[in-house]
Coordinates of C-alpha atoms and ligand atoms in Angstrom, one line a residue:
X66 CA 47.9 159.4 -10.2
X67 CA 47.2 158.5 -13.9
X68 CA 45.2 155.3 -14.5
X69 CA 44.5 155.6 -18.8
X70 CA 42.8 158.6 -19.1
X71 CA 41.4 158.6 -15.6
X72 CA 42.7 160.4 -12.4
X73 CA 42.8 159.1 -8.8
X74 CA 42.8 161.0 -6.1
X75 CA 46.3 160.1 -4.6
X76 CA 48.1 156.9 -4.7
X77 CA 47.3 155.0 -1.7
X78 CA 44.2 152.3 -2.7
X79 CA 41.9 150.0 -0.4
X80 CA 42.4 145.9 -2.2
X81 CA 39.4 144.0 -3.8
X82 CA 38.1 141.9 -1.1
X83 CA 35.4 139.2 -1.0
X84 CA 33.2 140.1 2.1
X85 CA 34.7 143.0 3.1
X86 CA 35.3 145.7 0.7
X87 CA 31.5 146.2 0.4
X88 CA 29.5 149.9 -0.1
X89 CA 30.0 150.4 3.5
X90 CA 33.7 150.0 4.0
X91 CA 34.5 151.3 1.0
X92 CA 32.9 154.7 2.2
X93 CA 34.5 154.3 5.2
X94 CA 38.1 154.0 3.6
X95 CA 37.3 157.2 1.0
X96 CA 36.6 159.4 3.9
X97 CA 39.5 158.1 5.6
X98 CA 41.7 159.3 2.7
X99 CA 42.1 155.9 0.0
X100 CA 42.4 157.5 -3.0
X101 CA 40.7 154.4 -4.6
X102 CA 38.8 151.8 -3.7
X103 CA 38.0 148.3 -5.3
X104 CA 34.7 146.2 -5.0
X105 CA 34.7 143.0 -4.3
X106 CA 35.0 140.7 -7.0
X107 CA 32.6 140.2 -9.3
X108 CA 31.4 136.8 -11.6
X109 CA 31.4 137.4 -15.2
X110 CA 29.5 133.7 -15.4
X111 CA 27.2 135.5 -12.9
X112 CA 26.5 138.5 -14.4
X113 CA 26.1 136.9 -18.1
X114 CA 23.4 134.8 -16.6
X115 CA 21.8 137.9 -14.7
X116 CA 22.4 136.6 -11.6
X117 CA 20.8 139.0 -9.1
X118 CA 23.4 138.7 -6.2
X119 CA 26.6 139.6 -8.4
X120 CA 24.5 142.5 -9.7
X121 CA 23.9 144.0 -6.5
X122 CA 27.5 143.7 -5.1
X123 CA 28.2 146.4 -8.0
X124 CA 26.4 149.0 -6.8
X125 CA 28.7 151.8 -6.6
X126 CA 27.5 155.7 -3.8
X127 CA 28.5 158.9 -5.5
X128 CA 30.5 159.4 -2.3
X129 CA 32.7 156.6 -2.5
X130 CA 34.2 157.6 -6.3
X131 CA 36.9 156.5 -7.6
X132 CA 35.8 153.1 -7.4
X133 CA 36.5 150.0 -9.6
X134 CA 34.7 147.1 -10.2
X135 CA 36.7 144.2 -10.4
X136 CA 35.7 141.1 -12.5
X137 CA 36.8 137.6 -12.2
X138 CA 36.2 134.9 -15.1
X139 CA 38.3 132.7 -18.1
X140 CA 36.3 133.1 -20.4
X141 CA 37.3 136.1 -22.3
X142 CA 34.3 136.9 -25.0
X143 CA 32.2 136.2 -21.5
X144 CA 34.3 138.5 -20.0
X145 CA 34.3 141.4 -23.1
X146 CA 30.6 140.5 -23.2
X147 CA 29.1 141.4 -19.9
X148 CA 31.1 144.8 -19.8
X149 CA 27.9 147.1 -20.8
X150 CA 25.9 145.1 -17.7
X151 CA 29.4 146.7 -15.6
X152 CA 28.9 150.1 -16.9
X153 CA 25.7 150.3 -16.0
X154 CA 27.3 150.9 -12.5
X155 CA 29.4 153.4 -14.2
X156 CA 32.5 152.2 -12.3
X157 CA 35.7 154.7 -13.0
X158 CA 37.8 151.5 -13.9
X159 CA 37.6 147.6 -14.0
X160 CA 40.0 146.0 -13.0
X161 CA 40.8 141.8 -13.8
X162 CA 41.4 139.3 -11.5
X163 CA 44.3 137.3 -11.5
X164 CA 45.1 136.9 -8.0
X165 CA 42.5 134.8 -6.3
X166 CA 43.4 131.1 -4.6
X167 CA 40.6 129.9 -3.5
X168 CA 40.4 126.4 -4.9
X169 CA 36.6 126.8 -5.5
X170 CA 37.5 130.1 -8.0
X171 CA 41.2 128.4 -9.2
X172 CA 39.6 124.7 -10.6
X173 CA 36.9 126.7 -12.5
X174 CA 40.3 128.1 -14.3
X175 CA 39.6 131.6 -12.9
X176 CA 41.4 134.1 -10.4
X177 CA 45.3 132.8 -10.1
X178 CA 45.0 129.8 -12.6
X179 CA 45.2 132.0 -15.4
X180 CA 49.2 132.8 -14.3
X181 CA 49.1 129.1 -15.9
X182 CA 47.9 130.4 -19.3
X183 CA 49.7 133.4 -20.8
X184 CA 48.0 133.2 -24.0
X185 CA 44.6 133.3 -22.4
X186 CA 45.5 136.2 -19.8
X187 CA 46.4 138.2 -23.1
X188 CA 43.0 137.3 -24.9
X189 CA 41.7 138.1 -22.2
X190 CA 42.9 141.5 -21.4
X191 CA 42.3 142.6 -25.0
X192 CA 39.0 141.9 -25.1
X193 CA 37.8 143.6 -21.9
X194 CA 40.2 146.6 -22.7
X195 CA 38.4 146.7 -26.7
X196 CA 35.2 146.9 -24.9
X197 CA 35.2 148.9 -22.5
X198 CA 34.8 152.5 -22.6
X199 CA 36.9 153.0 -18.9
X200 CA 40.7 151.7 -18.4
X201 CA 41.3 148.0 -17.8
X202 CA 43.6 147.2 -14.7
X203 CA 44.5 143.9 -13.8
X204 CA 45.6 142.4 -10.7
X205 CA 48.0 139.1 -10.5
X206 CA 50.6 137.8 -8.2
X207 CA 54.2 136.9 -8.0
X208 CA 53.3 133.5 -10.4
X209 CA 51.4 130.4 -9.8
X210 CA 53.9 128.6 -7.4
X211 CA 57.8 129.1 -6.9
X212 CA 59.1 126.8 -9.8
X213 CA 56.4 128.8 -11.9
X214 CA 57.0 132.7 -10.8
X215 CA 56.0 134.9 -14.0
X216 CA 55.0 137.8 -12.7
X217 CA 57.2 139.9 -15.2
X218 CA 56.0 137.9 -18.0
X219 CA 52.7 138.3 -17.2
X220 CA 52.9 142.1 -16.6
X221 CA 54.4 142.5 -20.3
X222 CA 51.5 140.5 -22.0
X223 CA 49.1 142.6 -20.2
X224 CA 50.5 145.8 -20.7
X225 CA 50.9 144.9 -24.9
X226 CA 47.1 144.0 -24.6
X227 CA 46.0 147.3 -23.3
X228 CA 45.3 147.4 -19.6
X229 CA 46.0 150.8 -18.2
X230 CA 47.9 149.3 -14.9
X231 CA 48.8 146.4 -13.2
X232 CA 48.8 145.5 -9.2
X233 CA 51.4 142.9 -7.8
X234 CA 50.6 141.4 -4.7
X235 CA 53.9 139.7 -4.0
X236 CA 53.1 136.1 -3.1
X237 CA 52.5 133.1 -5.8
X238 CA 49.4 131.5 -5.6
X239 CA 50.8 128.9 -3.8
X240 CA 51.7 130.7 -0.7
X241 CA 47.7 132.1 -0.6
X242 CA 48.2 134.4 2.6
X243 CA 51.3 132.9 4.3
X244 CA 54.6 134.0 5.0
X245 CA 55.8 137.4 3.4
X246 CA 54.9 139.3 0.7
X247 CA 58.2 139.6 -2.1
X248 CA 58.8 142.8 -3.1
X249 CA 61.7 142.3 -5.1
X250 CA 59.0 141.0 -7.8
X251 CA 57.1 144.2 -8.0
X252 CA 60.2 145.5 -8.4
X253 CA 60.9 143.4 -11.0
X254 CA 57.4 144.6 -12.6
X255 CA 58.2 148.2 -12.4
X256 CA 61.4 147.9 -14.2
X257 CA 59.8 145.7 -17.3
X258 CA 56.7 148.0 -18.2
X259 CA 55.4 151.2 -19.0
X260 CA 52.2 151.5 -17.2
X261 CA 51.7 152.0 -14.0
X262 CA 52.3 149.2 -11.1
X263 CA 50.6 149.3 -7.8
X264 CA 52.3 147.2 -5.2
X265 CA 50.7 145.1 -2.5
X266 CA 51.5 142.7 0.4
X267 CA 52.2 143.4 3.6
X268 CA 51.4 147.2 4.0
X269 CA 50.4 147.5 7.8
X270 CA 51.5 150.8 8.9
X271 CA 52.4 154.3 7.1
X272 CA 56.3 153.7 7.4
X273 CA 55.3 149.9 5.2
X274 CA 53.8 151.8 2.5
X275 CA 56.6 154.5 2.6
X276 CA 59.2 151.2 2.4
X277 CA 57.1 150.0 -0.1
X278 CA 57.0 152.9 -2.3
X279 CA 60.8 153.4 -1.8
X280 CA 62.0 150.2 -2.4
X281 CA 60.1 148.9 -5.4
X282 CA 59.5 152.4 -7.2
X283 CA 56.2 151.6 -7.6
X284 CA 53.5 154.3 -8.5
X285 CA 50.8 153.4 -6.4
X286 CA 50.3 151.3 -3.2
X287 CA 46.8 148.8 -2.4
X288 CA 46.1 147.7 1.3
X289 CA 43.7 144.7 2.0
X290 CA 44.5 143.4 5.5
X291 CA 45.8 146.2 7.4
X292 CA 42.8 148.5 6.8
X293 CA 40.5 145.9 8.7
X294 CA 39.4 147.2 11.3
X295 CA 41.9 150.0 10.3
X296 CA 40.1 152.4 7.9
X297 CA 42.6 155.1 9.4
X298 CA 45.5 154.1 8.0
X299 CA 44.5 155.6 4.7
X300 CA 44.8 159.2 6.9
X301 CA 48.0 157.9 8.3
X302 CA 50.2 157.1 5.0
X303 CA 48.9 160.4 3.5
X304 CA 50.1 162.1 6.8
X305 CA 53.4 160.2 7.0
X306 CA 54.0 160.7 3.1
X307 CA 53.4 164.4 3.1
X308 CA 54.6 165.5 6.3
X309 CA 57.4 162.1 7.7
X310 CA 55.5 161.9 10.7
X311 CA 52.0 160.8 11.3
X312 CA 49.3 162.7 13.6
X313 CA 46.2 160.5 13.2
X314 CA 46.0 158.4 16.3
X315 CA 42.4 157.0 17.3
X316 CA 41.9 156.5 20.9
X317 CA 39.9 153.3 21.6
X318 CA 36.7 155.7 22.0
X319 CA 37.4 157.0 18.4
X320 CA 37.7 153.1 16.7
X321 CA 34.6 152.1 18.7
X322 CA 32.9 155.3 17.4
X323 CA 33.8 154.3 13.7
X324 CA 32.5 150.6 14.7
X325 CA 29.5 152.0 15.5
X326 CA 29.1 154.1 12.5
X327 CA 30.0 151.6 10.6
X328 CA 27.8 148.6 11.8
X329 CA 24.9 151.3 11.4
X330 CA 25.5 151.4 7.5
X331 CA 25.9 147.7 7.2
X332 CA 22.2 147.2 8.6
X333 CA 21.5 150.1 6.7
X334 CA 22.7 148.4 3.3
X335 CA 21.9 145.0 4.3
X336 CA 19.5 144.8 6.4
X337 CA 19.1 144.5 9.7
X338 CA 19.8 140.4 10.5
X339 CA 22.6 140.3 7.5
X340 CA 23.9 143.6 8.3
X341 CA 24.8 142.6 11.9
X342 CA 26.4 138.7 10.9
X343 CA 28.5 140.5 8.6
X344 CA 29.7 143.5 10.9
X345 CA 31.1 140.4 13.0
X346 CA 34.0 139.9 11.7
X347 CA 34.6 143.8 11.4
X348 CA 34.2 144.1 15.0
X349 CA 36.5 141.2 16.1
X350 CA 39.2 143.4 14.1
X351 CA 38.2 146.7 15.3
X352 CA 37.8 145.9 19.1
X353 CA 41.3 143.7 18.8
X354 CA 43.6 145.2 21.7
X355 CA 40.8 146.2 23.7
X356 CA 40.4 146.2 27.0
X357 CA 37.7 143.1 27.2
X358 CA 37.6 142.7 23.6
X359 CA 37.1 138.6 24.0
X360 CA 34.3 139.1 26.7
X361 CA 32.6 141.8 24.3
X362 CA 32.7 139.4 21.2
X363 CA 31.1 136.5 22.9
X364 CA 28.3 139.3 23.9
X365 CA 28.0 140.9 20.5
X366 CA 28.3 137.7 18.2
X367 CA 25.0 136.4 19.9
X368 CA 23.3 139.2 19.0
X369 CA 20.7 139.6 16.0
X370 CA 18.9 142.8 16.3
X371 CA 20.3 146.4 16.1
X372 CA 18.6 147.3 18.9
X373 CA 20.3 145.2 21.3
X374 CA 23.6 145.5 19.2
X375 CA 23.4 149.3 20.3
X376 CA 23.2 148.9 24.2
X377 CA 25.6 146.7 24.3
X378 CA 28.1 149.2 22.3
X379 CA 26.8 152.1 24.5
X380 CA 27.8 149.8 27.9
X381 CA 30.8 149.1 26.4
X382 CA 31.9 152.7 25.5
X383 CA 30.6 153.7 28.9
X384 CA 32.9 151.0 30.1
X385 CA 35.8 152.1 28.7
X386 CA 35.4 155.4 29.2
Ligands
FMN1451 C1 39.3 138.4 3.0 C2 40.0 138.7 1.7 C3 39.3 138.8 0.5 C4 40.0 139.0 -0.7 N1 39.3 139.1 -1.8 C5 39.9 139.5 -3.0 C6 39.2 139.8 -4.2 O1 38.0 139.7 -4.2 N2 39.9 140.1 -5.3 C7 41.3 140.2 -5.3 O2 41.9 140.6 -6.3 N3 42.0 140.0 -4.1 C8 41.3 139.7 -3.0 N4 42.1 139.5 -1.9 C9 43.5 139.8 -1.9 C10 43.8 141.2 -1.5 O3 43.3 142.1 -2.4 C11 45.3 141.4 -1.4 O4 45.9 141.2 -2.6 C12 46.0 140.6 -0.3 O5 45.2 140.5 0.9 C13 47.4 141.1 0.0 O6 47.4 142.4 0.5 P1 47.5 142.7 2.1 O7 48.7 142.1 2.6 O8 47.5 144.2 2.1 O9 46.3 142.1 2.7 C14 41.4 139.2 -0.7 C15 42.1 139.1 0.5 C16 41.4 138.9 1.7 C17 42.2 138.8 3.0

């Protein structure tokens, strides 16, 4: 799939998300098939102040390319200004956010409050687009709240201010994570612009992102939710797209064994006491369905070193065995 100038390796994409879509998963996904993946997002107020944190969350391995960095921020000479600090992580595209409603990142105006502000979404997509030397994606949602759904609106001014492609995720702003997804609006999307639309909401199995593709037309899909815990279903919607019938089925054995793998390059990125707390909530979704998953959590979530953290996996995997 074209993005601008830039070429992905197929159409099926892990989502930006804060706390999860770090170095490690975002490996995990590539190998698994995503033919992109996103970072997590990334302060332009935090990176014009050389905050160390926001740097480090843009560190981007040679084997998890294509990978975007995705920006949040209002302030759009900010926003046009701290793009040569982005591209020193030579990310293959950066990509806006317009999505996020979490009241801390919405009342600074950032994230989803700027589907209140069409004139500033436009200012600033141009600017990021005129400086950056990589194409400009941005990703919104259905509107603000359901008197307020612009989604189509908001796709046009983006698409006349340069950015290379646009991701829908099909709720307003309003709904945060509840209910369904609509995809009538990316629909909608598809049908007003040029560029390309990538659709997301609601993809949880290869036959979702085969409905999505089919019903809205869109040109790529993005999957936040259903890959956690779930890096596999990036092998499975390739499968079921190419072939109409999927073959990728981990046993139990096989998603502990990618647990493990994966809590391994956690420590390895984070360290060993951070590493662990953050694999936490990956294991509650990997282990979900398991025999004795709730016993095993209570275990594992009291335990700080890796050491420990791998005999209890190894009794576990004997267990189930
Ligand atoms: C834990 C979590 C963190 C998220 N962080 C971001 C983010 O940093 N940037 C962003 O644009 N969207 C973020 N999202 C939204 C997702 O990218 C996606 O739009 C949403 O989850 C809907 O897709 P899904 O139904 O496939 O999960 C986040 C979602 C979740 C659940």
């Amino acid at each position: 799939m074209k993005i601008g100038n830039f070429t992905t390796e197929n159409n099926i994409f892990l989502a930006p998300m804060a706390g999860v879509s770090d170095m490690s998963f975002r490996k995990i996904c590539r190998r698994w098939g995503a033919g992109m993946v996103y970072s997590e997002m990334i302060s332009a107020k935090g990176l014009y102040y050389n905050d160390k944190k926001t740097a480090e969350l843009m560190r981007i391995d040679s084997s998890e390319r294509p990978c975007a960095i995705q920006i949040f921020g209002s302030d759009a000479e900010i926003m046009a200004e701290i793009i040569p600090k982005v591209m020193e992580f030579n990310p293959d595209i950066i990509d806006i956010n317009m999505g996020c409603p979490t009241p801390k990142i919405v009342n600074n105006g950032d994230g989803s409050a700027l589907l209140k502000n069409p004139k500033l979404i436009g200012e600033i997509v141009r600017k990021v687009s005129d400086a950056s030397p990589v194409p400009v994606t941005v990703k919104i949602r259905k509107g603000w709240d359901s008197n307020n759904v612009n989604a189509v609106e908001t796709a046009k001014i983006i698409e006349a201010n340069g950015a290379a492609a646009i991701a829908v995720h099909g709720r307003t702003r309003e709904e945060f994570y509840s209910g369904t997804a609509d995809w009538n609006i990316i629909k909608d999307v598809k049908n007003s612009v040029k560029i390309p639309v990538i659709g997301n909401g609601d993809i949880k199995t290869a036959a979702d992102a085969k409905s999505m593709f089919d019903f809205t037309g869109c040109d790529a899909v993005m999957i936040g939710r259903g890959a956690e815990g779930n890096p596999f279903i990036f092998r499975q919607i390739n499968e079921y797209l190419r072939d109409g019938f999927v073959t990728c089925s981990p046993t139990p054995i096989d998603r502990l064994n990618q647990m493990t793998e994966h809590i391994e390059m956690l420590v390895a990125e984070k360290g060993e006491l951070r590493g662990i707390k953050e694999a936490r909530k990956h294991i509650a979704w990997y282990i979900k369905g398991l025999p004795n998953a709730s016993r095993f959590k209570i275990t594992v979530f009291k335990i700080n070193t890796i050491s420990e953290m791998r005999q209890a996996l190894t009794e576990y995997i004997t267990h189930l065995q």
